[in-house]
Structures are given as structure tokens and as C-alpha cells.
């Protein structure tokens, strides 16, 4: 079985404080591995959500509806407002 390892330095620093006794080291390592996984997931979610909110603010798009145009010959067509004649 592979020994669990900690990915983030802050969790490694916390784990390094509990070297004696060995049973406490083992319990703290297990707790920190689980806590670290949850922390990474939470931090990733928060970072992505903030980036999406910032992008939405910067690229605020207006809700655009197509326009119905009646021509002189009696025909009709639908055009997009962003298409210039």
C-alpha cells in the first residue's frame, strides 16, 4: 500500500509538528490528507466561480432578438441586429 502524501506545504508544516508519538503522527496524517483534499476542492471551486463572475462583468452581453424586416415587394426576412446593411 502506498503511503499517503500531502500536496500543499502548509499541510506538510502542520504534519511536521506531530512526529512523536508515531500513532499520533499516523492519525494526524490521515486527518490532514482528508482535510487537504476537501480544501483543494473548495479552493478550486471558489477560484473558478470568481473567475467566471469577473469574466461575466467584463463581457456583459446584451440580450439580442432577431428583427423582422418587411421589404417593398411584400416579402419578409429575419435579420440579426449585429448585421449591418
PDB file of N, CA, C and O in Angstrom:
ATOM      1  N   UNK A   1       0.845  -1.187   0.000  1.00  0.00           N
ATOM      2  CA  UNK A   1       0.000   0.000   0.000  1.00  0.00           C
ATOM      3  C   UNK A   1       0.884   1.242   0.000  1.00  0.00           C
ATOM      4  O   UNK A   1       1.883   1.314   0.693  1.00  0.00           O
ATOM      5  N   UNK A   2       0.497   2.216  -0.779  1.00  0.00           N
ATOM      6  CA  UNK A   2       1.286   3.437  -0.909  1.00  0.00           C
ATOM      7  C   UNK A   2       1.028   4.350   0.289  1.00  0.00           C
ATOM      8  O   UNK A   2      -0.097   4.495   0.750  1.00  0.00           O
ATOM      9  N   UNK A   3       2.092   4.960   0.785  1.00  0.00           N
ATOM     10  CA  UNK A   3       1.978   5.879   1.913  1.00  0.00           C
ATOM     11  C   UNK A   3       1.324   7.179   1.431  1.00  0.00           C
ATOM     12  O   UNK A   3       1.740   7.750   0.422  1.00  0.00           O
ATOM     13  N   UNK A   4       0.288   7.667   2.141  1.00  0.00           N
ATOM     14  CA  UNK A   4      -0.340   8.927   1.723  1.00  0.00           C
ATOM     15  C   UNK A   4       0.631  10.098   1.885  1.00  0.00           C
ATOM     16  O   UNK A   4       1.395  10.158   2.847  1.00  0.00           O
ATOM     17  N   UNK A   5       0.596  10.994   0.919  1.00  0.00           N
ATOM     18  CA  UNK A   5       1.469  12.165   0.988  1.00  0.00           C
ATOM     19  C   UNK A   5       0.625  13.432   0.917  1.00  0.00           C
ATOM     20  O   UNK A   5      -0.472  13.436   0.354  1.00  0.00           O
ATOM     21  N   UNK A   6       1.159  14.482   1.465  1.00  0.00           N
ATOM     22  CA  UNK A   6       0.481  15.777   1.470  1.00  0.00           C
ATOM     23  C   UNK A   6       1.001  16.606   0.294  1.00  0.00           C
ATOM     24  O   UNK A   6       2.197  16.610   0.001  1.00  0.00           O
ATOM     25  N   UNK A   7       0.090  17.311  -0.367  1.00  0.00           N
ATOM     26  CA  UNK A   7       0.445  18.066  -1.576  1.00  0.00           C
ATOM     27  C   UNK A   7       0.845  19.502  -1.285  1.00  0.00           C
ATOM     28  O   UNK A   7       1.676  20.069  -1.981  1.00  0.00           O
ATOM     29  N   UNK A   8       0.239  20.115  -0.290  1.00  0.00           N
ATOM     30  CA  UNK A   8       0.470  21.530  -0.011  1.00  0.00           C
ATOM     31  C   UNK A   8       1.451  21.705   1.157  1.00  0.00           C
ATOM     32  O   UNK A   8       1.393  20.979   2.152  1.00  0.00           O
ATOM     33  N   UNK A   9       2.293  22.711   1.030  1.00  0.00           N
ATOM     34  CA  UNK A   9       3.325  22.952   2.042  1.00  0.00           C
ATOM     35  C   UNK A   9       2.740  23.271   3.410  1.00  0.00           C
ATOM     36  O   UNK A   9       3.262  22.830   4.421  1.00  0.00           O
ATOM     37  N   UNK A  10       1.642  23.997   3.449  1.00  0.00           N
ATOM     38  CA  UNK A  10       1.063  24.364   4.752  1.00  0.00           C
ATOM     39  C   UNK A  10       0.624  23.122   5.524  1.00  0.00           C
ATOM     40  O   UNK A  10       0.799  23.033   6.735  1.00  0.00           O
ATOM     41  N   UNK A  11       0.105  22.119   4.817  1.00  0.00           N
ATOM     42  CA  UNK A  11      -0.292  20.883   5.483  1.00  0.00           C
ATOM     43  C   UNK A  11       0.928  20.053   5.874  1.00  0.00           C
ATOM     44  O   UNK A  11       0.920  19.373   6.903  1.00  0.00           O
ATOM     45  N   UNK A  12       1.992  20.111   5.071  1.00  0.00           N
ATOM     46  CA  UNK A  12       3.235  19.433   5.450  1.00  0.00           C
ATOM     47  C   UNK A  12       3.832  20.052   6.716  1.00  0.00           C
ATOM     48  O   UNK A  12       4.357  19.348   7.571  1.00  0.00           O
ATOM     49  N   UNK A  13       3.740  21.388   6.821  1.00  0.00           N
ATOM     50  CA  UNK A  13       4.261  22.063   8.014  1.00  0.00           C
ATOM     51  C   UNK A  13       3.477  21.654   9.257  1.00  0.00           C
ATOM     52  O   UNK A  13       4.059  21.429  10.319  1.00  0.00           O
ATOM     53  N   UNK A  14       2.168  21.568   9.136  1.00  0.00           N
ATOM     54  CA  UNK A  14       1.347  21.131  10.277  1.00  0.00           C
ATOM     55  C   UNK A  14       1.706  19.705  10.652  1.00  0.00           C
ATOM     56  O   UNK A  14       1.855  19.375  11.833  1.00  0.00           O
ATOM     57  N   UNK A  15       1.869  18.852   9.651  1.00  0.00           N
ATOM     58  CA  UNK A  15       2.190  17.444   9.926  1.00  0.00           C
ATOM     59  C   UNK A  15       3.560  17.305  10.581  1.00  0.00           C
ATOM     60  O   UNK A  15       3.772  16.415  11.425  1.00  0.00           O
ATOM     61  N   UNK A  16       4.502  18.155  10.229  1.00  0.00           N
ATOM     62  CA  UNK A  16       5.856  18.045  10.790  1.00  0.00           C
ATOM     63  C   UNK A  16       5.885  18.343  12.288  1.00  0.00           C
ATOM     64  O   UNK A  16       6.813  17.939  12.973  1.00  0.00           O
ATOM     65  N   UNK A  17       4.869  19.002  12.804  1.00  0.00           N
ATOM     66  CA  UNK A  17       4.808  19.298  14.246  1.00  0.00           C
ATOM     67  C   UNK A  17       4.458  18.060  15.072  1.00  0.00           C
ATOM     68  O   UNK A  17       4.647  18.041  16.271  1.00  0.00           O
ATOM     69  N   UNK A  18       3.929  17.001  14.435  1.00  0.00           N
ATOM     70  CA  UNK A  18       3.452  15.812  15.147  1.00  0.00           C
ATOM     71  C   UNK A  18       4.299  14.592  14.801  1.00  0.00           C
ATOM     72  O   UNK A  18       3.815  13.621  14.256  1.00  0.00           O
ATOM     73  N   UNK A  19       5.574  14.608  15.131  1.00  0.00           N
ATOM     74  CA  UNK A  19       6.440  13.474  14.837  1.00  0.00           C
ATOM     75  C   UNK A  19       6.439  12.443  15.966  1.00  0.00           C
ATOM     76  O   UNK A  19       6.711  11.284  15.740  1.00  0.00           O
ATOM     77  N   UNK A  20       6.170  12.830  17.183  1.00  0.00           N
ATOM     78  CA  UNK A  20       6.154  11.890  18.311  1.00  0.00           C
ATOM     79  C   UNK A  20       4.818  11.977  19.003  1.00  0.00           C
ATOM     80  O   UNK A  20       4.299  13.073  19.175  1.00  0.00           O
ATOM     81  N   UNK A  21       4.237  10.973  19.427  1.00  0.00           N
ATOM     82  CA  UNK A  21       4.473   9.545  19.201  1.00  0.00           C
ATOM     83  C   UNK A  21       4.008   9.124  17.811  1.00  0.00           C
ATOM     84  O   UNK A  21       3.209   9.810  17.194  1.00  0.00           O
ATOM     85  N   UNK A  22       4.470   7.977  17.332  1.00  0.00           N
ATOM     86  CA  UNK A  22       4.145   7.534  15.966  1.00  0.00           C
ATOM     87  C   UNK A  22       2.647   7.344  15.714  1.00  0.00           C
ATOM     88  O   UNK A  22       2.171   7.622  14.624  1.00  0.00           O
ATOM     89  N   UNK A  23       1.912   6.888  16.688  1.00  0.00           N
ATOM     90  CA  UNK A  23       0.471   6.678  16.476  1.00  0.00           C
ATOM     91  C   UNK A  23      -0.247   8.002  16.260  1.00  0.00           C
ATOM     92  O   UNK A  23      -1.181   8.088  15.472  1.00  0.00           O
ATOM     93  N   UNK A  24       0.199   9.061  16.942  1.00  0.00           N
ATOM     94  CA  UNK A  24      -0.397  10.379  16.753  1.00  0.00           C
ATOM     95  C   UNK A  24      -0.036  10.919  15.370  1.00  0.00           C
ATOM     96  O   UNK A  24      -0.886  11.516  14.685  1.00  0.00           O
ATOM     97  N   UNK A  25       1.201  10.676  14.946  1.00  0.00           N
ATOM     98  CA  UNK A  25       1.646  11.081  13.622  1.00  0.00           C
ATOM     99  C   UNK A  25       0.760  10.441  12.556  1.00  0.00           C
ATOM    100  O   UNK A  25       0.342  11.089  11.603  1.00  0.00           O
ATOM    101  N   UNK A  26       0.459   9.139  12.721  1.00  0.00           N
ATOM    102  CA  UNK A  26      -0.365   8.413  11.769  1.00  0.00           C
ATOM    103  C   UNK A  26      -1.791   8.973  11.725  1.00  0.00           C
ATOM    104  O   UNK A  26      -2.364   9.189  10.649  1.00  0.00           O
ATOM    105  N   UNK A  27      -2.386   9.254  12.881  1.00  0.00           N
ATOM    106  CA  UNK A  27      -3.741   9.804  12.935  1.00  0.00           C
ATOM    107  C   UNK A  27      -3.808  11.202  12.334  1.00  0.00           C
ATOM    108  O   UNK A  27      -4.734  11.528  11.583  1.00  0.00           O
ATOM    109  N   UNK A  28      -2.829  12.030  12.650  1.00  0.00           N
ATOM    110  CA  UNK A  28      -2.807  13.395  12.128  1.00  0.00           C
ATOM    111  C   UNK A  28      -2.617  13.373  10.608  1.00  0.00           C
ATOM    112  O   UNK A  28      -3.267  14.138   9.881  1.00  0.00           O
ATOM    113  N   UNK A  29      -1.764  12.487  10.107  1.00  0.00           N
ATOM    114  CA  UNK A  29      -1.551  12.382   8.664  1.00  0.00           C
ATOM    115  C   UNK A  29      -2.849  11.999   7.955  1.00  0.00           C
ATOM    116  O   UNK A  29      -3.213  12.601   6.950  1.00  0.00           O
ATOM    117  N   UNK A  30      -3.567  11.018   8.480  1.00  0.00           N
ATOM    118  CA  UNK A  30      -4.839  10.624   7.876  1.00  0.00           C
ATOM    119  C   UNK A  30      -5.845  11.757   7.868  1.00  0.00           C
ATOM    120  O   UNK A  30      -6.542  11.994   6.872  1.00  0.00           O
ATOM    121  N   UNK A  31      -5.931  12.480   8.979  1.00  0.00           N
ATOM    122  CA  UNK A  31      -6.851  13.611   9.076  1.00  0.00           C
ATOM    123  C   UNK A  31      -6.459  14.713   8.088  1.00  0.00           C
ATOM    124  O   UNK A  31      -7.314  15.269   7.389  1.00  0.00           O
ATOM    125  N   UNK A  32      -5.168  15.017   8.004  1.00  0.00           N
ATOM    126  CA  UNK A  32      -4.703  16.082   7.112  1.00  0.00           C
ATOM    127  C   UNK A  32      -4.872  15.726   5.638  1.00  0.00           C
ATOM    128  O   UNK A  32      -5.169  16.605   4.826  1.00  0.00           O
ATOM    129  N   UNK A  33      -4.712  14.460   5.283  1.00  0.00           N
ATOM    130  CA  UNK A  33      -4.903  14.049   3.881  1.00  0.00           C
ATOM    131  C   UNK A  33      -6.352  14.297   3.468  1.00  0.00           C
ATOM    132  O   UNK A  33      -6.634  14.852   2.409  1.00  0.00           O
ATOM    133  N   UNK A  34      -7.300  13.892   4.329  1.00  0.00           N
ATOM    134  CA  UNK A  34      -8.710  14.128   4.029  1.00  0.00           C
ATOM    135  C   UNK A  34      -9.050  15.610   3.992  1.00  0.00           C
ATOM    136  O   UNK A  34      -9.771  16.075   3.106  1.00  0.00           O
ATOM    137  N   UNK A  35      -8.539  16.353   4.957  1.00  0.00           N
ATOM    138  CA  UNK A  35      -8.796  17.793   5.024  1.00  0.00           C
ATOM    139  C   UNK A  35      -8.186  18.516   3.825  1.00  0.00           C
ATOM    140  O   UNK A  35      -8.802  19.419   3.252  1.00  0.00           O
ATOM    141  N   UNK A  36      -6.992  18.093   3.411  1.00  0.00           N
ATOM    142  CA  UNK A  36      -6.316  18.718   2.278  1.00  0.00           C
ATOM    143  C   UNK A  36      -7.110  18.507   0.985  1.00  0.00           C
ATOM    144  O   UNK A  36      -7.251  19.434   0.186  1.00  0.00           O
ATOM    145  N   UNK A  37      -7.633  17.307   0.785  1.00  0.00           N
ATOM    146  CA  UNK A  37      -8.438  17.049  -0.420  1.00  0.00           C
ATOM    147  C   UNK A  37      -9.664  17.948  -0.457  1.00  0.00           C
ATOM    148  O   UNK A  37     -10.009  18.513  -1.497  1.00  0.00           O
ATOM    149  N   UNK A  38     -10.336  18.086   0.663  1.00  0.00           N
ATOM    150  CA  UNK A  38     -11.507  18.966   0.724  1.00  0.00           C
ATOM    151  C   UNK A  38     -11.115  20.428   0.504  1.00  0.00           C
ATOM    152  O   UNK A  38     -11.826  21.173  -0.159  1.00  0.00           O
ATOM    153  N   UNK A  39      -9.988  20.847   1.076  1.00  0.00           N
ATOM    154  CA  UNK A  39      -9.521  22.225   0.921  1.00  0.00           C
ATOM    155  C   UNK A  39      -9.201  22.523  -0.544  1.00  0.00           C
ATOM    156  O   UNK A  39      -9.574  23.580  -1.066  1.00  0.00           O
ATOM    157  N   UNK A  40      -8.520  21.597  -1.219  1.00  0.00           N
ATOM    158  CA  UNK A  40      -8.164  21.805  -2.628  1.00  0.00           C
ATOM    159  C   UNK A  40      -9.430  21.903  -3.474  1.00  0.00           C
ATOM    160  O   UNK A  40      -9.542  22.772  -4.342  1.00  0.00           O
ATOM    161  N   UNK A  41     -10.405  21.038  -3.229  1.00  0.00           N
ATOM    162  CA  UNK A  41     -11.667  21.084  -3.982  1.00  0.00           C
ATOM    163  C   UNK A  41     -12.395  22.398  -3.740  1.00  0.00           C
ATOM    164  O   UNK A  41     -12.898  23.032  -4.679  1.00  0.00           O
ATOM    165  N   UNK A  42     -12.468  22.825  -2.489  1.00  0.00           N
ATOM    166  CA  UNK A  42     -13.157  24.076  -2.144  1.00  0.00           C
ATOM    167  C   UNK A  42     -12.444  25.270  -2.771  1.00  0.00           C
ATOM    168  O   UNK A  42     -13.086  26.145  -3.365  1.00  0.00           O
ATOM    169  N   UNK A  43     -11.132  25.322  -2.656  1.00  0.00           N
ATOM    170  CA  UNK A  43     -10.358  26.447  -3.185  1.00  0.00           C
ATOM    171  C   UNK A  43     -10.479  26.519  -4.704  1.00  0.00           C
ATOM    172  O   UNK A  43     -10.598  27.612  -5.281  1.00  0.00           O
ATOM    173  N   UNK A  44     -10.478  25.373  -5.369  1.00  0.00           N
ATOM    174  CA  UNK A  44     -10.641  25.339  -6.821  1.00  0.00           C
ATOM    175  C   UNK A  44     -12.004  25.866  -7.221  1.00  0.00           C
ATOM    176  O   UNK A  44     -12.128  26.674  -8.145  1.00  0.00           O
ATOM    177  N   UNK A  45     -13.046  25.437  -6.525  1.00  0.00           N
ATOM    178  CA  UNK A  45     -14.407  25.879  -6.823  1.00  0.00           C
ATOM    179  C   UNK A  45     -14.545  27.392  -6.644  1.00  0.00           C
ATOM    180  O   UNK A  45     -15.101  28.087  -7.492  1.00  0.00           O
ATOM    181  N   UNK A  46     -14.020  27.909  -5.554  1.00  0.00           N
ATOM    182  CA  UNK A  46     -14.100  29.349  -5.284  1.00  0.00           C
ATOM    183  C   UNK A  46     -13.347  30.143  -6.351  1.00  0.00           C
ATOM    184  O   UNK A  46     -13.846  31.150  -6.849  1.00  0.00           O
ATOM    185  N   UNK A  47     -12.164  29.692  -6.713  1.00  0.00           N
ATOM    186  CA  UNK A  47     -11.358  30.394  -7.707  1.00  0.00           C
ATOM    187  C   UNK A  47     -12.037  30.406  -9.070  1.00  0.00           C
ATOM    188  O   UNK A  47     -12.095  31.452  -9.742  1.00  0.00           O
ATOM    189  N   UNK A  48     -12.589  29.278  -9.479  1.00  0.00           N
ATOM    190  CA  UNK A  48     -13.273  29.205 -10.773  1.00  0.00           C
ATOM    191  C   UNK A  48     -14.531  30.066 -10.758  1.00  0.00           C
ATOM    192  O   UNK A  48     -14.815  30.794 -11.719  1.00  0.00           O
ATOM    193  N   UNK A  49     -15.307  30.018  -9.675  1.00  0.00           N
ATOM    194  CA  UNK A  49     -16.517  30.837  -9.578  1.00  0.00           C
ATOM    195  C   UNK A  49     -16.200  32.329  -9.651  1.00  0.00           C
ATOM    196  O   UNK A  49     -16.906  33.086 -10.318  1.00  0.00           O
ATOM    197  N   UNK A  50     -15.144  32.761  -8.976  1.00  0.00           N
ATOM    198  CA  UNK A  50     -14.744  34.172  -9.024  1.00  0.00           C
ATOM    199  C   UNK A  50     -14.295  34.567 -10.430  1.00  0.00           C
ATOM    200  O   UNK A  50     -14.607  35.659 -10.902  1.00  0.00           O
ATOM    201  N   UNK A  51     -13.559  33.685 -11.095  1.00  0.00           N
ATOM    202  CA  UNK A  51     -13.105  33.982 -12.455  1.00  0.00           C
ATOM    203  C   UNK A  51     -14.292  34.104 -13.407  1.00  0.00           C
ATOM    204  O   UNK A  51     -14.311  34.979 -14.273  1.00  0.00           O
ATOM    205  N   UNK A  52     -15.292  33.252 -13.238  1.00  0.00           N
ATOM    206  CA  UNK A  52     -16.482  33.326 -14.088  1.00  0.00           C
ATOM    207  C   UNK A  52     -17.240  34.621 -13.826  1.00  0.00           C
ATOM    208  O   UNK A  52     -17.695  35.279 -14.770  1.00  0.00           O
ATOM    209  N   UNK A  53     -17.368  35.016 -12.564  1.00  0.00           N
ATOM    210  CA  UNK A  53     -18.062  36.275 -12.245  1.00  0.00           C
ATOM    211  C   UNK A  53     -17.321  37.469 -12.843  1.00  0.00           C
ATOM    212  O   UNK A  53     -17.941  38.380 -13.387  1.00  0.00           O
ATOM    213  N   UNK A  54     -15.998  37.474 -12.735  1.00  0.00           N
ATOM    214  CA  UNK A  54     -15.205  38.567 -13.312  1.00  0.00           C
ATOM    215  C   UNK A  54     -15.366  38.611 -14.827  1.00  0.00           C
ATOM    216  O   UNK A  54     -15.501  39.680 -15.413  1.00  0.00           O
ATOM    217  N   UNK A  55     -15.341  37.455 -15.465  1.00  0.00           N
ATOM    218  CA  UNK A  55     -15.496  37.402 -16.917  1.00  0.00           C
ATOM    219  C   UNK A  55     -16.885  37.886 -17.326  1.00  0.00           C
ATOM    220  O   UNK A  55     -17.020  38.610 -18.310  1.00  0.00           O
ATOM    221  N   UNK A  56     -17.910  37.495 -16.579  1.00  0.00           N
ATOM    222  CA  UNK A  56     -19.270  37.955 -16.882  1.00  0.00           C
ATOM    223  C   UNK A  56     -19.382  39.476 -16.776  1.00  0.00           C
ATOM    224  O   UNK A  56     -20.063  40.110 -17.580  1.00  0.00           O
ATOM    225  N   UNK A  57     -18.720  40.065 -15.780  1.00  0.00           N
ATOM    226  CA  UNK A  57     -18.766  41.524 -15.620  1.00  0.00           C
ATOM    227  C   UNK A  57     -18.050  42.228 -16.770  1.00  0.00           C
ATOM    228  O   UNK A  57     -18.499  43.265 -17.236  1.00  0.00           O
ATOM    229  N   UNK A  58     -16.951  41.671 -17.216  1.00  0.00           N
ATOM    230  CA  UNK A  58     -16.163  42.304 -18.274  1.00  0.00           C
ATOM    231  C   UNK A  58     -16.820  42.157 -19.640  1.00  0.00           C
ATOM    232  O   UNK A  58     -16.680  43.018 -20.491  1.00  0.00           O
ATOM    233  N   UNK A  59     -17.492  41.060 -19.858  1.00  0.00           N
ATOM    234  CA  UNK A  59     -18.075  40.797 -21.177  1.00  0.00           C
ATOM    235  C   UNK A  59     -19.595  40.748 -21.080  1.00  0.00           C
ATOM    236  O   UNK A  59     -20.222  39.801 -21.534  1.00  0.00           O
ATOM    237  N   UNK A  60     -20.151  41.768 -20.507  1.00  0.00           N
ATOM    238  CA  UNK A  60     -21.600  41.835 -20.361  1.00  0.00           C
ATOM    239  C   UNK A  60     -22.237  41.936 -21.747  1.00  0.00           C
ATOM    240  O   UNK A  60     -22.081  42.925 -22.440  1.00  0.00           O
ATOM    241  N   UNK A  61     -22.947  40.904 -22.157  1.00  0.00           N
ATOM    242  CA  UNK A  61     -23.586  40.881 -23.460  1.00  0.00           C
ATOM    243  C   UNK A  61     -25.062  41.203 -23.313  1.00  0.00           C
ATOM    244  O   UNK A  61     -25.729  40.734 -22.405  1.00  0.00           O
ATOM    245  N   UNK A  62     -25.540  41.999 -24.232  1.00  0.00           N
ATOM    246  CA  UNK A  62     -26.935  42.377 -24.233  1.00  0.00           C
ATOM    247  C   UNK A  62     -27.754  41.253 -24.863  1.00  0.00           C
ATOM    248  O   UNK A  62     -27.303  40.585 -25.785  1.00  0.00           O
ATOM    249  N   UNK A  63     -28.956  41.035 -24.353  1.00  0.00           N
ATOM    250  CA  UNK A  63     -29.844  40.035 -24.926  1.00  0.00           C
ATOM    251  C   UNK A  63     -30.353  40.557 -26.261  1.00  0.00           C
ATOM    252  O   UNK A  63     -31.024  41.583 -26.324  1.00  0.00           O
ATOM    253  N   UNK A  64     -30.027  39.877 -27.330  1.00  0.00           N
ATOM    254  CA  UNK A  64     -30.328  40.346 -28.672  1.00  0.00           C
ATOM    255  C   UNK A  64     -31.409  39.473 -29.284  1.00  0.00           C
ATOM    256  O   UNK A  64     -31.336  38.250 -29.234  1.00  0.00           O
ATOM    257  N   UNK A  65     -32.430  40.115 -29.846  1.00  0.00           N
ATOM    258  CA  UNK A  65     -33.515  39.393 -30.507  1.00  0.00           C
ATOM    259  C   UNK A  65     -33.459  39.690 -32.006  1.00  0.00           C
ATOM    260  O   UNK A  65     -33.103  40.788 -32.412  1.00  0.00           O
ATOM    261  N   UNK A  66     -33.838  38.718 -32.832  1.00  0.00           N
ATOM    262  CA  UNK A  66     -33.830  38.963 -34.278  1.00  0.00           C
ATOM    263  C   UNK A  66     -34.901  39.976 -34.674  1.00  0.00           C
ATOM    264  O   UNK A  66     -35.912  40.136 -33.989  1.00  0.00           O
ATOM    265  N   UNK A  67     -34.667  40.663 -35.767  1.00  0.00           N
ATOM    266  CA  UNK A  67     -35.609  41.668 -36.254  1.00  0.00           C
ATOM    267  C   UNK A  67     -36.307  41.154 -37.510  1.00  0.00           C
ATOM    268  O   UNK A  67     -35.677  40.544 -38.376  1.00  0.00           O
ATOM    269  N   UNK A  68     -37.596  41.397 -37.588  1.00  0.00           N
ATOM    270  CA  UNK A  68     -38.370  41.037 -38.772  1.00  0.00           C
ATOM    271  C   UNK A  68     -38.427  42.258 -39.674  1.00  0.00           C
ATOM    272  O   UNK A  68     -38.844  43.338 -39.254  1.00  0.00           O
ATOM    273  N   UNK A  69     -38.007  42.091 -40.910  1.00  0.00           N
ATOM    274  CA  UNK A  69     -37.941  43.197 -41.863  1.00  0.00           C
ATOM    275  C   UNK A  69     -38.918  42.903 -43.001  1.00  0.00           C
ATOM    276  O   UNK A  69     -38.901  41.825 -43.594  1.00  0.00           O
ATOM    277  N   UNK A  70     -39.793  43.886 -43.289  1.00  0.00           N
ATOM    278  CA  UNK A  70     -40.716  43.780 -44.418  1.00  0.00           C
ATOM    279  C   UNK A  70     -40.126  44.555 -45.596  1.00  0.00           C
ATOM    280  O   UNK A  70     -39.748  45.701 -45.451  1.00  0.00           O
ATOM    281  N   UNK A  71     -40.060  43.895 -46.732  1.00  0.00           N
ATOM    282  CA  UNK A  71     -39.482  44.512 -47.923  1.00  0.00           C
ATOM    283  C   UNK A  71     -40.591  45.135 -48.775  1.00  0.00           C
ATOM    284  O   UNK A  71     -41.777  44.860 -48.594  1.00  0.00           O
ATOM    285  N   UNK A  72     -40.176  46.000 -49.737  1.00  0.00           N
ATOM    286  CA  UNK A  72     -41.131  46.693 -50.602  1.00  0.00           C
ATOM    287  C   UNK A  72     -41.951  45.740 -51.476  1.00  0.00           C
ATOM    288  O   UNK A  72     -43.094  46.019 -51.815  1.00  0.00           O
ATOM    289  N   UNK A  73     -41.380  44.597 -51.819  1.00  0.00           N
ATOM    290  CA  UNK A  73     -42.099  43.663 -52.692  1.00  0.00           C
ATOM    291  C   UNK A  73     -43.075  42.768 -51.926  1.00  0.00           C
ATOM    292  O   UNK A  73     -43.670  41.858 -52.474  1.00  0.00           O
ATOM    293  N   UNK A  74     -43.234  43.001 -50.604  1.00  0.00           N
ATOM    294  CA  UNK A  74     -44.186  42.251 -49.796  1.00  0.00           C
ATOM    295  C   UNK A  74     -43.565  41.061 -49.077  1.00  0.00           C
ATOM    296  O   UNK A  74     -44.219  40.414 -48.264  1.00  0.00           O
ATOM    297  N   UNK A  75     -42.310  40.768 -49.364  1.00  0.00           N
ATOM    298  CA  UNK A  75     -41.662  39.641 -48.682  1.00  0.00           C
ATOM    299  C   UNK A  75     -41.141  40.085 -47.314  1.00  0.00           C
ATOM    300  O   UNK A  75     -41.042  41.281 -47.021  1.00  0.00           O
ATOM    301  N   UNK A  76     -40.849  39.104 -46.476  1.00  0.00           N
ATOM    302  CA  UNK A  76     -40.337  39.382 -45.131  1.00  0.00           C
ATOM    303  C   UNK A  76     -39.065  38.573 -44.917  1.00  0.00           C
ATOM    304  O   UNK A  76     -38.889  37.505 -45.492  1.00  0.00           O
ATOM    305  N   UNK A  77     -38.210  39.089 -44.089  1.00  0.00           N
ATOM    306  CA  UNK A  77     -36.995  38.348 -43.728  1.00  0.00           C
ATOM    307  C   UNK A  77     -36.656  38.622 -42.269  1.00  0.00           C
ATOM    308  O   UNK A  77     -37.081  39.613 -41.694  1.00  0.00           O
ATOM    309  N   UNK A  78     -35.909  37.713 -41.718  1.00  0.00           N
ATOM    310  CA  UNK A  78     -35.471  37.864 -40.326  1.00  0.00           C
ATOM    311  C   UNK A  78     -33.983  38.140 -40.363  1.00  0.00           C
ATOM    312  O   UNK A  78     -33.203  37.402 -40.968  1.00  0.00           O
ATOM    313  N   UNK A  79     -33.564  39.222 -39.699  1.00  0.00           N
ATOM    314  CA  UNK A  79     -32.131  39.575 -39.657  1.00  0.00           C
ATOM    315  C   UNK A  79     -31.699  39.727 -38.216  1.00  0.00           C
ATOM    316  O   UNK A  79     -32.490  39.948 -37.309  1.00  0.00           O
ATOM    317  N   UNK A  80     -30.419  39.605 -38.038  1.00  0.00           N
ATOM    318  CA  UNK A  80     -29.829  39.820 -36.712  1.00  0.00           C
ATOM    319  C   UNK A  80     -29.446  41.272 -36.594  1.00  0.00           C
ATOM    320  O   UNK A  80     -28.982  41.884 -37.562  1.00  0.00           O
ATOM    321  N   UNK A  81     -29.590  41.864 -35.406  1.00  0.00           N
ATOM    322  CA  UNK A  81     -29.264  43.288 -35.240  1.00  0.00           C
ATOM    323  C   UNK A  81     -27.784  43.609 -35.445  1.00  0.00           C
ATOM    324  O   UNK A  81     -27.435  44.736 -35.711  1.00  0.00           O
ATOM    325  N   UNK A  82     -26.907  42.638 -35.316  1.00  0.00           N
ATOM    326  CA  UNK A  82     -25.486  42.917 -35.472  1.00  0.00           C
ATOM    327  C   UNK A  82     -25.052  42.917 -36.937  1.00  0.00           C
ATOM    328  O   UNK A  82     -23.929  43.259 -37.243  1.00  0.00           O
ATOM    329  N   UNK A  83     -25.947  42.523 -37.849  1.00  0.00           N
ATOM    330  CA  UNK A  83     -25.624  42.569 -39.272  1.00  0.00           C
ATOM    331  C   UNK A  83     -26.005  43.937 -39.809  1.00  0.00           C
ATOM    332  O   UNK A  83     -27.146  44.368 -39.703  1.00  0.00           O
ATOM    333  N   UNK A  84     -25.038  44.636 -40.367  1.00  0.00           N
ATOM    334  CA  UNK A  84     -25.275  45.978 -40.916  1.00  0.00           C
ATOM    335  C   UNK A  84     -25.668  45.849 -42.391  1.00  0.00           C
ATOM    336  O   UNK A  84     -25.167  45.017 -43.117  1.00  0.00           O
ATOM    337  N   UNK A  85     -26.578  46.721 -42.806  1.00  0.00           N
ATOM    338  CA  UNK A  85     -26.999  46.715 -44.216  1.00  0.00           C
ATOM    339  C   UNK A  85     -26.045  47.526 -45.055  1.00  0.00           C
ATOM    340  O   UNK A  85     -25.433  48.426 -44.689  1.00  0.00           O
TER     341      UNK A  85
END
